[in-house]
């Protein structure tokens, strides 16, 4: 009897140990679903003529696809978890306090790939500790929306961040390769980011003419641009980007690598911001803190207000040696005289920088711009502008179409306008105004204005308007038969927000008048 009991005891102990082992193995496998740890290097899964193929070798080929599967599983679990949580909250007694929910489901850690960024054009701080390698197609509407997100990230994390573009034109985007060539040609003239913003504004409807027209619009010589589009070295560079994307297993755009961390898109601003801040924590700093040189790399830093001081800039002389550059400035009613960087123009007003079309002044209230006075008084003087972050209250005043609770409209595009091109276009203002005709809609007792007979018109094509668009507001002012503030806004030196109706749906475009890109740097400059 005792031997039987001893045998049964030993049997149950063995059974418990076996069950415990199975549970441990199951937990290990469960945990592995949310990690990309390397499998056993010696686990052979095939042999060819006595040559071993290991599981590690296979998994390296599918590392991104495996992560996509983990993401799909996570999303399924999260959606189910959300439904369960909501059911629990609904079942609680009505008089109880607000439920406190702690979300503990782990997000899959993305794999980190090594990408060679040397010699590439980038936007932002060339010495930034966090670099976003972005694979996109210029005809993708998802990439167009991502471009707006990237602009905001560059502004919010100014100095900590740089964006490095990679070309991955999709086969079904018929004009995407041509657009990629055009951006690279714009880069040879240091206008890549102006062109990038402009081409994304045309992502929905892209053709050969807008590609060439945009180049002319931002100041690229049509002859040199057409010649550049045939360059074999640029075609080879694009082909290398495509081959790299395919080798990594990318199948769609956009895809962003945050210091190599794989983030498949499109994702909202908050998702990219989360990875940026997590990466900064890994590196030992907080990207939420201001960078010491943030002002130099913030996208809004270009938006200097035009000075109201009694100064007139009549000419500039630019030298490769900054100390030899001069500006002809008339102070008050005095004749113009030459000033150099560092000179005082008025009490407390210093000449800080001299550019071809303007100078930067240091004043007691901050930096201001003094633009070159136009020699031809027959057309509007157009001032350069830069990005401006608008708060919700300001945006609501711009977009208040019906009532104060109407949802804010996300900008469809940020469109760059070349200063010289715009000044030439506005010489024909009277002809352009004729394209605005009365619409059926009435506001403040006046008819709104819609655009007619604009097909092939360079000005309206560049602004992204289509036949039949009804222009509602320019900044916070209604546009109707009694007033049209578009012309004054384009020459104001401020960012212009235009809200309009297209086929019954509200849209908003933002326009920025620029002379050159503010972020043209390359990794080779480090």
Short mmCIF file of C-alpha atoms in Angstrom, two decimals:
data_model
loop_
_atom_site.label_atom_id
_atom_site.label_comp_id
_atom_site.label_asym_id
_atom_site.label_seq_id
_atom_site.Cartn_x
_atom_site.Cartn_y
_atom_site.Cartn_z
CA UNK A 1 0.00 0.00 0.00
CA UNK A 2 2.81 2.40 0.93
CA UNK A 3 4.62 1.66 -2.33
CA UNK A 4 1.44 2.38 -4.27
CA UNK A 5 1.00 5.72 -2.49
CA UNK A 6 4.66 6.56 -3.11
CA UNK A 7 4.25 5.74 -6.79
CA UNK A 8 1.12 7.89 -7.09
CA UNK A 9 2.85 10.74 -5.26
CA UNK A 10 5.84 10.57 -7.61
CA UNK A 11 3.47 10.44 -10.61
CA UNK A 12 1.57 13.55 -9.55
CA UNK A 13 4.79 15.46 -8.83
CA UNK A 14 6.06 14.56 -12.31
CA UNK A 15 2.75 15.61 -13.85
CA UNK A 16 2.86 18.99 -12.06
CA UNK A 17 6.43 19.60 -13.24
CA UNK A 18 5.49 18.76 -16.85
CA UNK A 19 2.48 21.12 -16.71
CA UNK A 20 4.65 23.88 -15.22
CA UNK A 21 7.17 23.40 -18.04
CA UNK A 22 4.43 23.65 -20.68
CA UNK A 23 3.08 26.83 -19.06
CA UNK A 24 6.57 28.41 -19.08
CA UNK A 25 7.06 27.54 -22.74
CA UNK A 26 3.62 28.95 -23.61
CA UNK A 27 4.39 32.19 -21.74
CA UNK A 28 7.72 32.46 -23.54
CA UNK A 29 6.00 32.08 -26.88
CA UNK A 30 3.30 34.57 -25.91
CA UNK A 31 5.90 37.17 -24.89
CA UNK A 32 7.82 36.59 -28.10
CA UNK A 33 4.82 37.79 -30.11
CA UNK A 34 5.63 41.33 -29.05
CA UNK A 35 9.38 41.27 -29.62
CA UNK A 36 11.70 40.92 -32.53
CA UNK A 37 14.47 39.07 -30.73
CA UNK A 38 16.79 37.00 -32.87
CA UNK A 39 15.93 33.30 -33.10
CA UNK A 40 18.44 30.55 -32.50
CA UNK A 41 21.15 31.01 -35.14
CA UNK A 42 21.77 27.26 -35.42
CA UNK A 43 18.12 26.25 -35.93
CA UNK A 44 18.33 24.73 -39.40
CA UNK A 45 15.10 24.83 -41.42
CA UNK A 46 16.41 23.63 -44.82
CA UNK A 47 19.47 22.15 -46.51
CA UNK A 48 20.59 22.59 -50.09
CA UNK A 49 23.53 20.41 -51.15
CA UNK A 50 24.60 20.18 -47.47
CA UNK A 51 24.33 23.98 -47.09
CA UNK A 52 22.29 24.89 -44.01
CA UNK A 53 19.59 27.58 -44.08
CA UNK A 54 18.78 28.78 -40.56
CA UNK A 55 15.56 30.22 -39.20
CA UNK A 56 17.46 33.41 -38.39
CA UNK A 57 18.36 33.80 -42.06
CA UNK A 58 14.71 33.46 -43.02
CA UNK A 59 13.46 35.84 -40.33
CA UNK A 60 15.89 38.58 -41.32
CA UNK A 61 14.20 38.65 -44.72
CA UNK A 62 10.74 39.12 -43.21
CA UNK A 63 11.49 41.19 -40.12
CA UNK A 64 9.19 44.08 -41.18
CA UNK A 65 6.40 41.77 -42.41
CA UNK A 66 6.49 39.90 -39.06
CA UNK A 67 6.13 43.20 -37.25
CA UNK A 68 3.15 44.09 -39.46
CA UNK A 69 1.51 40.85 -38.31
CA UNK A 70 2.21 41.72 -34.66
CA UNK A 71 0.65 45.15 -35.26
CA UNK A 72 -2.45 43.55 -36.78
CA UNK A 73 -2.74 41.23 -33.79
CA UNK A 74 -2.25 44.14 -31.39
CA UNK A 75 -4.94 46.19 -33.15
CA UNK A 76 -7.38 43.27 -32.95
CA UNK A 77 -6.66 42.83 -29.25
CA UNK A 78 -6.88 46.57 -28.57
CA UNK A 79 -10.22 46.93 -30.35
CA UNK A 80 -11.61 43.98 -28.42
CA UNK A 81 -10.19 45.30 -25.15
CA UNK A 82 -11.74 48.71 -25.82
CA UNK A 83 -15.15 47.13 -26.33
CA UNK A 84 -14.82 45.14 -23.09
CA UNK A 85 -13.78 48.26 -21.15
CA UNK A 86 -16.71 50.23 -22.57
CA UNK A 87 -19.12 47.43 -21.59
CA UNK A 88 -17.77 47.51 -18.02
CA UNK A 89 -18.15 51.30 -17.87
CA UNK A 90 -21.72 51.13 -19.20
CA UNK A 91 -22.60 48.50 -16.57
CA UNK A 92 -21.47 50.70 -13.67
CA UNK A 93 -24.17 52.41 -11.54
CA UNK A 94 -24.99 55.90 -12.92
CA UNK A 95 -24.17 57.71 -9.66
CA UNK A 96 -20.62 56.35 -9.36
CA UNK A 97 -17.53 58.44 -9.98
CA UNK A 98 -15.91 58.51 -13.40
CA UNK A 99 -14.16 55.23 -14.15
CA UNK A 100 -10.36 55.21 -13.97
CA UNK A 101 -9.02 53.06 -16.80
CA UNK A 102 -5.36 51.98 -16.88
CA UNK A 103 -4.33 50.65 -20.29
CA UNK A 104 -1.63 47.99 -19.90
CA UNK A 105 -1.69 46.15 -23.22
CA UNK A 106 1.91 46.38 -24.50
CA UNK A 107 2.47 47.99 -27.90
CA UNK A 108 4.70 45.89 -30.17
CA UNK A 109 8.27 47.19 -30.12
CA UNK A 110 9.29 47.90 -33.73
CA UNK A 111 12.51 46.52 -35.18
CA UNK A 112 15.42 48.92 -35.68
CA UNK A 113 17.16 48.92 -39.06
CA UNK A 114 20.41 50.61 -40.02
CA UNK A 115 20.01 53.09 -42.88
CA UNK A 116 22.85 54.98 -44.51
CA UNK A 117 21.85 58.68 -44.48
CA UNK A 118 25.20 60.10 -45.55
CA UNK A 119 25.18 62.57 -48.43
CA UNK A 120 21.40 62.92 -48.44
CA UNK A 121 19.43 66.14 -48.44
CA UNK A 122 17.59 66.71 -45.19
CA UNK A 123 15.12 69.13 -43.68
CA UNK A 124 15.84 70.42 -40.19
CA UNK A 125 18.98 70.39 -38.06
CA UNK A 126 21.78 68.49 -39.85
CA UNK A 127 23.21 67.61 -36.41
CA UNK A 128 19.87 66.52 -34.95
CA UNK A 129 20.08 63.45 -32.67
CA UNK A 130 16.79 62.11 -34.08
CA UNK A 131 16.40 61.60 -37.81
CA UNK A 132 13.25 60.48 -39.57
CA UNK A 133 13.99 58.53 -42.75
CA UNK A 134 10.81 58.85 -44.81
CA UNK A 135 9.93 56.57 -47.74
CA UNK A 136 7.22 58.23 -49.81
CA UNK A 137 5.67 58.65 -53.25
CA UNK A 138 4.92 62.25 -54.28
CA UNK A 139 1.58 61.27 -55.81
CA UNK A 140 0.35 59.61 -52.59
CA UNK A 141 -2.37 61.53 -50.75
CA UNK A 142 -1.24 59.76 -47.55
CA UNK A 143 2.28 61.13 -48.04
CA UNK A 144 0.80 64.56 -48.75
CA UNK A 145 -0.94 64.48 -45.36
CA UNK A 146 2.23 63.15 -43.72
CA UNK A 147 4.15 66.11 -45.17
CA UNK A 148 1.93 68.46 -43.15
CA UNK A 149 2.54 66.33 -40.04
CA UNK A 150 6.31 66.42 -40.63
CA UNK A 151 6.24 70.21 -40.95
CA UNK A 152 4.54 70.42 -37.55
CA UNK A 153 6.98 67.94 -35.99
CA UNK A 154 9.93 69.96 -37.33
CA UNK A 155 8.46 73.03 -35.69
CA UNK A 156 7.48 71.44 -32.37
CA UNK A 157 10.78 69.54 -31.97
CA UNK A 158 12.94 72.16 -33.67
CA UNK A 159 16.64 71.40 -33.33
CA UNK A 160 16.11 67.84 -32.12
CA UNK A 161 14.76 66.58 -35.42
CA UNK A 162 15.65 66.19 -39.09
CA UNK A 163 13.68 64.61 -41.95
CA UNK A 164 15.56 62.62 -44.59
CA UNK A 165 13.53 61.72 -47.72
CA UNK A 166 13.81 58.45 -49.67
CA UNK A 167 12.06 57.94 -53.00
CA UNK A 168 9.61 55.05 -53.23
CA UNK A 169 7.20 55.92 -56.09
CA UNK A 170 4.35 53.41 -56.32
CA UNK A 171 3.84 51.69 -59.68
CA UNK A 172 0.20 52.83 -59.82
CA UNK A 173 1.23 56.49 -59.35
CA UNK A 174 1.84 57.34 -62.99
CA UNK A 175 3.56 60.69 -62.35
CA UNK A 176 5.40 59.74 -59.15
CA UNK A 177 8.80 59.03 -60.75
CA UNK A 178 8.63 62.26 -62.71
CA UNK A 179 7.80 64.12 -59.50
CA UNK A 180 10.72 62.44 -57.71
CA UNK A 181 13.05 63.59 -60.50
CA UNK A 182 11.60 67.09 -60.27
CA UNK A 183 12.22 67.29 -56.51
CA UNK A 184 15.82 66.19 -56.99
CA UNK A 185 16.25 68.81 -59.71
CA UNK A 186 14.83 71.44 -57.35
CA UNK A 187 17.36 70.23 -54.77
CA UNK A 188 20.23 71.10 -57.11
CA UNK A 189 19.03 74.70 -56.83
CA UNK A 190 18.48 74.53 -53.04
CA UNK A 191 14.70 74.65 -53.53
CA UNK A 192 13.84 71.05 -52.68
CA UNK A 193 11.57 71.79 -49.73
CA UNK A 194 9.65 74.55 -51.45
CA UNK A 195 9.09 72.18 -54.36
CA UNK A 196 8.20 69.29 -52.04
CA UNK A 197 5.47 71.32 -50.30
CA UNK A 198 4.16 72.50 -53.66
CA UNK A 199 4.11 69.09 -55.35
CA UNK A 200 2.28 67.49 -52.42
CA UNK A 201 -0.39 70.17 -52.79
CA UNK A 202 -0.98 68.65 -56.24
CA UNK A 203 -0.84 64.99 -55.18
CA UNK A 204 -4.48 64.30 -56.02
CA UNK A 205 -4.26 65.56 -59.57
CA UNK A 206 -0.76 65.57 -60.97
CA UNK A 207 0.33 65.95 -64.58
CA UNK A 208 3.37 67.08 -66.54
CA UNK A 209 2.34 70.73 -66.73
CA UNK A 210 2.01 71.36 -62.96
CA UNK A 211 5.39 69.67 -62.45
CA UNK A 212 7.05 72.18 -64.78
CA UNK A 213 4.83 75.10 -63.77
CA UNK A 214 5.69 74.68 -60.09
CA UNK A 215 9.39 74.89 -60.92
CA UNK A 216 8.86 78.19 -62.70
CA UNK A 217 6.61 79.40 -59.89
CA UNK A 218 9.35 79.08 -57.26
CA UNK A 219 12.06 80.57 -59.45
CA UNK A 220 13.77 77.66 -61.28
CA UNK A 221 14.87 78.35 -64.86
CA UNK A 222 12.59 76.34 -67.23
CA UNK A 223 15.52 75.49 -69.52
CA UNK A 224 17.80 74.16 -66.79
CA UNK A 225 14.87 72.33 -65.18
CA UNK A 226 13.95 70.48 -68.38
CA UNK A 227 17.59 69.54 -68.91
CA UNK A 228 17.90 68.26 -65.35
CA UNK A 229 14.88 65.98 -65.78
CA UNK A 230 16.96 63.91 -68.23
CA UNK A 231 19.93 63.39 -65.90
CA UNK A 232 20.88 59.71 -65.69
CA UNK A 233 22.60 60.04 -62.29
CA UNK A 234 19.39 61.25 -60.66
CA UNK A 235 17.41 58.45 -62.30
CA UNK A 236 19.96 55.97 -60.92
CA UNK A 237 19.68 57.46 -57.43
CA UNK A 238 15.89 57.05 -57.48
CA UNK A 239 16.25 53.46 -58.71
CA UNK A 240 18.61 52.73 -55.80
CA UNK A 241 16.04 54.04 -53.32
CA UNK A 242 13.36 51.85 -54.87
CA UNK A 243 15.64 48.80 -54.75
CA UNK A 244 16.45 49.48 -51.08
CA UNK A 245 12.75 49.76 -50.19
CA UNK A 246 11.96 46.52 -51.98
CA UNK A 247 14.91 44.73 -50.38
CA UNK A 248 13.58 45.72 -46.93
CA UNK A 249 10.16 44.38 -47.87
CA UNK A 250 8.27 47.70 -48.06
CA UNK A 251 5.09 47.45 -50.06
CA UNK A 252 3.28 50.74 -49.45
CA UNK A 253 3.86 54.33 -48.38
CA UNK A 254 4.38 56.20 -46.18
CA UNK A 255 6.96 54.43 -44.03
CA UNK A 256 9.01 56.31 -41.44
CA UNK A 257 12.11 55.09 -39.61
CA UNK A 258 12.69 57.01 -36.35
CA UNK A 259 16.45 56.60 -35.92
CA UNK A 260 15.90 53.27 -37.66
CA UNK A 261 12.75 52.28 -35.73
CA UNK A 262 10.15 51.03 -38.19
CA UNK A 263 6.87 53.01 -38.09
CA UNK A 264 4.43 52.04 -40.81
CA UNK A 265 1.97 54.75 -41.80
CA UNK A 266 -0.05 56.69 -42.25
CA UNK A 267 -0.26 57.59 -38.56
CA UNK A 268 -1.50 60.71 -36.75
CA UNK A 269 0.84 63.38 -35.40
CA UNK A 270 0.59 61.99 -31.86
CA UNK A 271 1.92 58.58 -32.90
CA UNK A 272 5.12 59.96 -34.45
CA UNK A 273 5.54 62.35 -31.51
CA UNK A 274 5.33 59.37 -29.13
CA UNK A 275 8.22 57.57 -30.85
CA UNK A 276 10.28 60.78 -31.06
CA UNK A 277 9.93 61.35 -27.31
CA UNK A 278 10.59 57.69 -26.50
CA UNK A 279 13.71 57.79 -28.65
CA UNK A 280 14.92 60.99 -26.97
CA UNK A 281 14.47 59.29 -23.59
CA UNK A 282 16.56 56.36 -24.78
CA UNK A 283 19.29 58.81 -25.80
CA UNK A 284 19.20 60.58 -22.43
CA UNK A 285 17.38 63.84 -23.12
CA UNK A 286 13.83 65.12 -23.51
CA UNK A 287 12.72 66.24 -26.96
CA UNK A 288 9.88 68.10 -25.23
CA UNK A 289 12.46 70.54 -23.82
CA UNK A 290 13.54 73.45 -26.05
CA UNK A 291 16.69 72.83 -28.08
CA UNK A 292 19.41 75.49 -27.55
CA UNK A 293 19.25 76.36 -31.28
CA UNK A 294 15.51 75.83 -31.76
CA UNK A 295 14.96 79.30 -33.23
CA UNK A 296 17.34 78.54 -36.09
CA UNK A 297 15.44 75.45 -37.18
CA UNK A 298 11.83 76.20 -36.28
CA UNK A 299 9.68 76.36 -39.42
CA UNK A 300 7.88 79.39 -38.02
CA UNK A 301 11.14 81.30 -37.53
CA UNK A 302 10.95 82.65 -41.07
CA UNK A 303 7.73 84.51 -40.30
CA UNK A 304 9.30 87.82 -39.27
CA UNK A 305 7.00 90.81 -39.30
CA UNK A 306 7.74 93.69 -41.64
CA UNK A 307 9.20 96.62 -39.71
CA UNK A 308 7.24 99.84 -39.23
CA UNK A 309 10.40 101.83 -38.51
CA UNK A 310 11.15 104.89 -40.72
CA UNK A 311 13.57 102.93 -42.93
CA UNK A 312 13.58 102.23 -46.68
CA UNK A 313 15.76 99.52 -48.24
CA UNK A 314 16.70 100.59 -51.78
CA UNK A 315 19.39 98.03 -52.67
CA UNK A 316 21.66 95.24 -51.46
CA UNK A 317 25.13 94.03 -52.40
CA UNK A 318 25.78 90.41 -51.42
CA UNK A 319 29.35 89.12 -51.01
CA UNK A 320 30.60 85.60 -50.29
CA UNK A 321 32.41 87.30 -47.41
CA UNK A 322 29.57 88.40 -45.13
CA UNK A 323 31.63 91.32 -43.80
CA UNK A 324 31.72 92.83 -47.29
CA UNK A 325 27.95 92.71 -47.89
CA UNK A 326 26.20 96.06 -47.78
CA UNK A 327 22.65 97.42 -47.80
CA UNK A 328 21.51 100.80 -49.11
CA UNK A 329 19.07 102.11 -46.52
CA UNK A 330 17.37 105.49 -46.23
CA UNK A 331 16.93 106.43 -42.56
CA UNK A 332 13.96 108.71 -41.98
CA UNK A 333 14.13 111.43 -44.67
CA UNK A 334 17.88 111.12 -45.27
CA UNK A 335 19.30 109.93 -48.62
CA UNK A 336 20.18 106.21 -48.77
CA UNK A 337 23.61 105.22 -47.54
CA UNK A 338 25.55 101.96 -47.31
CA UNK A 339 25.37 99.96 -44.09
CA UNK A 340 27.20 96.77 -43.13
CA UNK A 341 26.21 93.96 -40.77
CA UNK A 342 26.52 95.15 -37.17
CA UNK A 343 25.88 98.82 -37.95
CA UNK A 344 23.32 100.79 -35.92
CA UNK A 345 20.56 102.33 -38.04
CA UNK A 346 18.60 103.94 -35.22
CA UNK A 347 18.95 103.88 -31.44
CA UNK A 348 18.74 100.22 -30.47
CA UNK A 349 18.23 99.07 -34.08
CA UNK A 350 21.06 96.91 -35.50
CA UNK A 351 21.52 95.49 -38.99
CA UNK A 352 21.83 91.73 -38.37
CA UNK A 353 21.67 90.11 -41.81
CA UNK A 354 21.65 91.12 -45.48
CA UNK A 355 19.78 89.05 -48.07
CA UNK A 356 19.10 89.71 -51.74
CA UNK A 357 15.53 90.96 -51.26
CA UNK A 358 15.49 92.00 -47.60
CA UNK A 359 17.52 92.62 -44.44
CA UNK A 360 16.97 91.44 -40.86
CA UNK A 361 16.95 94.04 -38.10
CA UNK A 362 17.54 93.58 -34.39
CA UNK A 363 15.17 95.87 -32.49
CA UNK A 364 14.25 96.25 -28.79
CA UNK A 365 11.05 94.27 -29.49
CA UNK A 366 12.81 91.44 -31.39
CA UNK A 367 13.81 90.61 -34.97
CA UNK A 368 12.04 92.38 -37.84
CA UNK A 369 12.37 92.36 -41.61
CA UNK A 370 12.91 95.32 -43.94
CA UNK A 371 12.08 94.35 -47.53
CA UNK A 372 13.49 95.83 -50.70
CA UNK A 373 11.30 98.58 -52.10
CA UNK A 374 9.83 97.76 -55.49
CA UNK A 375 11.04 99.97 -58.32
CA UNK A 376 7.85 99.51 -60.33
CA UNK A 377 4.91 101.19 -58.65
CA UNK A 378 2.35 99.67 -61.03
CA UNK A 379 2.03 96.42 -59.10
CA UNK A 380 1.82 95.25 -55.53
CA UNK A 381 4.93 94.93 -53.44
CA UNK A 382 4.93 91.33 -52.18
CA UNK A 383 6.63 90.59 -48.88
CA UNK A 384 8.21 87.30 -47.86
CA UNK A 385 6.42 85.28 -45.19
CA UNK A 386 7.04 82.20 -43.10
CA UNK A 387 5.00 79.58 -41.28
CA UNK A 388 2.87 80.73 -38.37
CA UNK A 389 1.41 78.40 -35.75
CA UNK A 390 -2.23 79.38 -35.25
CA UNK A 391 -4.12 78.42 -32.09
CA UNK A 392 -7.65 76.99 -32.19
CA UNK A 393 -9.29 80.33 -31.40
CA UNK A 394 -7.57 81.99 -34.36
CA UNK A 395 -8.36 79.09 -36.66
CA UNK A 396 -12.01 79.16 -35.58
CA UNK A 397 -12.22 82.84 -36.53
CA UNK A 398 -10.77 81.91 -39.93
CA UNK A 399 -13.04 78.92 -40.52
CA UNK A 400 -16.26 79.91 -38.76
CA UNK A 401 -18.59 79.00 -41.59
CA UNK A 402 -21.89 78.51 -39.78
CA UNK A 403 -21.55 78.55 -36.00
CA UNK A 404 -18.92 78.60 -33.27
CA UNK A 405 -19.08 74.83 -32.79
CA UNK A 406 -18.21 73.91 -36.38
CA UNK A 407 -15.27 71.52 -36.65
CA UNK A 408 -11.90 73.00 -37.61
CA UNK A 409 -10.85 72.10 -41.13
CA UNK A 410 -7.45 70.47 -41.46
CA UNK A 411 -5.33 72.22 -44.13
CA UNK A 412 -5.46 70.34 -47.43
CA UNK A 413 -2.07 71.71 -48.43
CA UNK A 414 0.64 74.26 -47.72
CA UNK A 415 1.42 75.94 -51.03
CA UNK A 416 4.68 77.88 -51.57
CA UNK A 417 4.53 80.93 -53.82
CA UNK A 418 7.68 82.44 -55.27
CA UNK A 419 7.88 86.15 -54.53
CA UNK A 420 9.03 87.33 -57.96
CA UNK A 421 6.53 85.03 -59.70
CA UNK A 422 3.69 86.35 -57.54
CA UNK A 423 4.60 89.97 -58.20
CA UNK A 424 4.51 89.29 -61.94
CA UNK A 425 1.13 87.59 -61.65
CA UNK A 426 -0.37 90.43 -59.64
CA UNK A 427 0.45 92.86 -62.45
CA UNK A 428 -2.60 91.31 -64.13
CA UNK A 429 -4.79 91.72 -61.05
CA UNK A 430 -7.65 93.34 -62.99
CA UNK A 431 -7.86 90.35 -65.34
CA UNK A 432 -7.64 87.90 -62.45
CA UNK A 433 -10.45 89.66 -60.57
CA UNK A 434 -12.75 89.06 -63.54
CA UNK A 435 -12.56 85.30 -62.84
CA UNK A 436 -14.50 85.87 -59.58
CA UNK A 437 -18.26 85.91 -60.31
CA UNK A 438 -21.27 86.01 -58.00
CA UNK A 439 -22.42 82.69 -56.54
CA UNK A 440 -25.92 81.84 -55.33
CA UNK A 441 -24.87 81.79 -51.67
CA UNK A 442 -25.37 85.01 -49.69
CA UNK A 443 -23.56 86.24 -46.57
CA UNK A 444 -23.93 89.64 -44.89
CA UNK A 445 -26.37 90.57 -47.67
CA UNK A 446 -23.69 89.98 -50.35
CA UNK A 447 -23.17 87.14 -52.81
CA UNK A 448 -20.20 84.87 -52.26
CA UNK A 449 -17.74 84.58 -55.15
CA UNK A 450 -16.98 81.53 -57.26
CA UNK A 451 -14.32 80.97 -59.88
CA UNK A 452 -15.27 80.62 -63.54
CA UNK A 453 -13.29 80.21 -66.75
CA UNK A 454 -9.97 79.57 -64.99
CA UNK A 455 -8.93 76.55 -67.05
CA UNK A 456 -5.28 76.88 -68.03
CA UNK A 457 -4.81 80.05 -65.94
CA UNK A 458 -1.33 79.87 -64.39
CA UNK A 459 -2.20 81.94 -61.31
CA UNK A 460 -5.26 79.96 -60.20
CA UNK A 461 -3.64 76.64 -61.11
CA UNK A 462 -0.67 77.51 -58.90
CA UNK A 463 -3.02 78.38 -56.03
CA UNK A 464 -4.66 74.98 -56.45
CA UNK A 465 -8.13 76.26 -57.36
CA UNK A 466 -10.51 74.47 -59.70
CA UNK A 467 -13.40 75.60 -61.86
CA UNK A 468 -16.47 76.31 -59.70
CA UNK A 469 -14.69 76.64 -56.34
CA UNK A 470 -16.55 79.07 -54.05
CA UNK A 471 -14.09 81.17 -52.02
CA UNK A 472 -15.46 81.73 -48.51
CA UNK A 473 -12.86 83.41 -46.34
CA UNK A 474 -9.37 84.84 -46.60
CA UNK A 475 -7.89 84.60 -43.10
CA UNK A 476 -10.77 85.80 -40.88
CA UNK A 477 -12.58 87.90 -43.50
CA UNK A 478 -15.50 86.87 -45.68
CA UNK A 479 -15.00 87.10 -49.44
CA UNK A 480 -18.09 88.35 -51.29
CA UNK A 481 -19.24 90.75 -53.96
CA UNK A 482 -18.55 93.68 -51.65
CA UNK A 483 -14.97 92.75 -50.75
CA UNK A 484 -12.18 90.40 -51.80
CA UNK A 485 -9.19 90.49 -49.45
CA UNK A 486 -7.17 87.89 -51.40
CA UNK A 487 -4.98 90.44 -53.16
CA UNK A 488 -4.07 92.42 -50.05
CA UNK A 489 -3.44 89.18 -48.14
CA UNK A 490 -1.01 87.91 -50.78
CA UNK A 491 1.10 91.04 -50.39
CA UNK A 492 0.74 91.43 -46.61
CA UNK A 493 3.83 89.55 -45.43
CA UNK A 494 1.60 87.21 -43.42
CA UNK A 495 0.62 83.58 -43.93
CA UNK A 496 -2.62 83.39 -45.93
CA UNK A 497 -5.34 80.89 -45.02
CA UNK A 498 -8.07 80.52 -47.66
CA UNK A 499 -11.22 78.52 -46.93
CA UNK A 500 -13.35 77.51 -49.92
CA UNK A 501 -16.09 75.09 -50.95
CA UNK A 502 -15.42 72.44 -53.59
CA UNK A 503 -18.30 70.20 -54.64
CA UNK A 504 -20.13 70.95 -51.42
CA UNK A 505 -17.22 70.24 -49.06
CA UNK A 506 -15.12 72.87 -47.20
CA UNK A 507 -11.37 72.88 -47.75
CA UNK A 508 -8.51 75.09 -46.57
CA UNK A 509 -5.24 75.95 -48.28
CA UNK A 510 -2.38 77.84 -46.65
CA UNK A 511 -0.04 79.97 -48.78
CA UNK A 512 3.48 81.06 -47.90
CA UNK A 513 5.44 83.56 -49.98
CA UNK A 514 9.10 82.55 -49.99
CA UNK A 515 12.25 83.31 -51.88
CA UNK A 516 14.20 80.16 -50.97
CA UNK A 517 14.01 77.10 -48.75
CA UNK A 518 14.93 77.54 -45.10
CA UNK A 519 16.10 74.02 -44.35
CA UNK A 520 18.34 73.00 -47.24
CA UNK A 521 21.14 71.01 -45.63
CA UNK A 522 22.63 67.62 -46.34
CA UNK A 523 24.22 64.93 -44.23
CA UNK A 524 27.47 65.62 -46.05
CA UNK A 525 27.58 69.10 -44.48
CA UNK A 526 28.21 67.70 -41.02
#
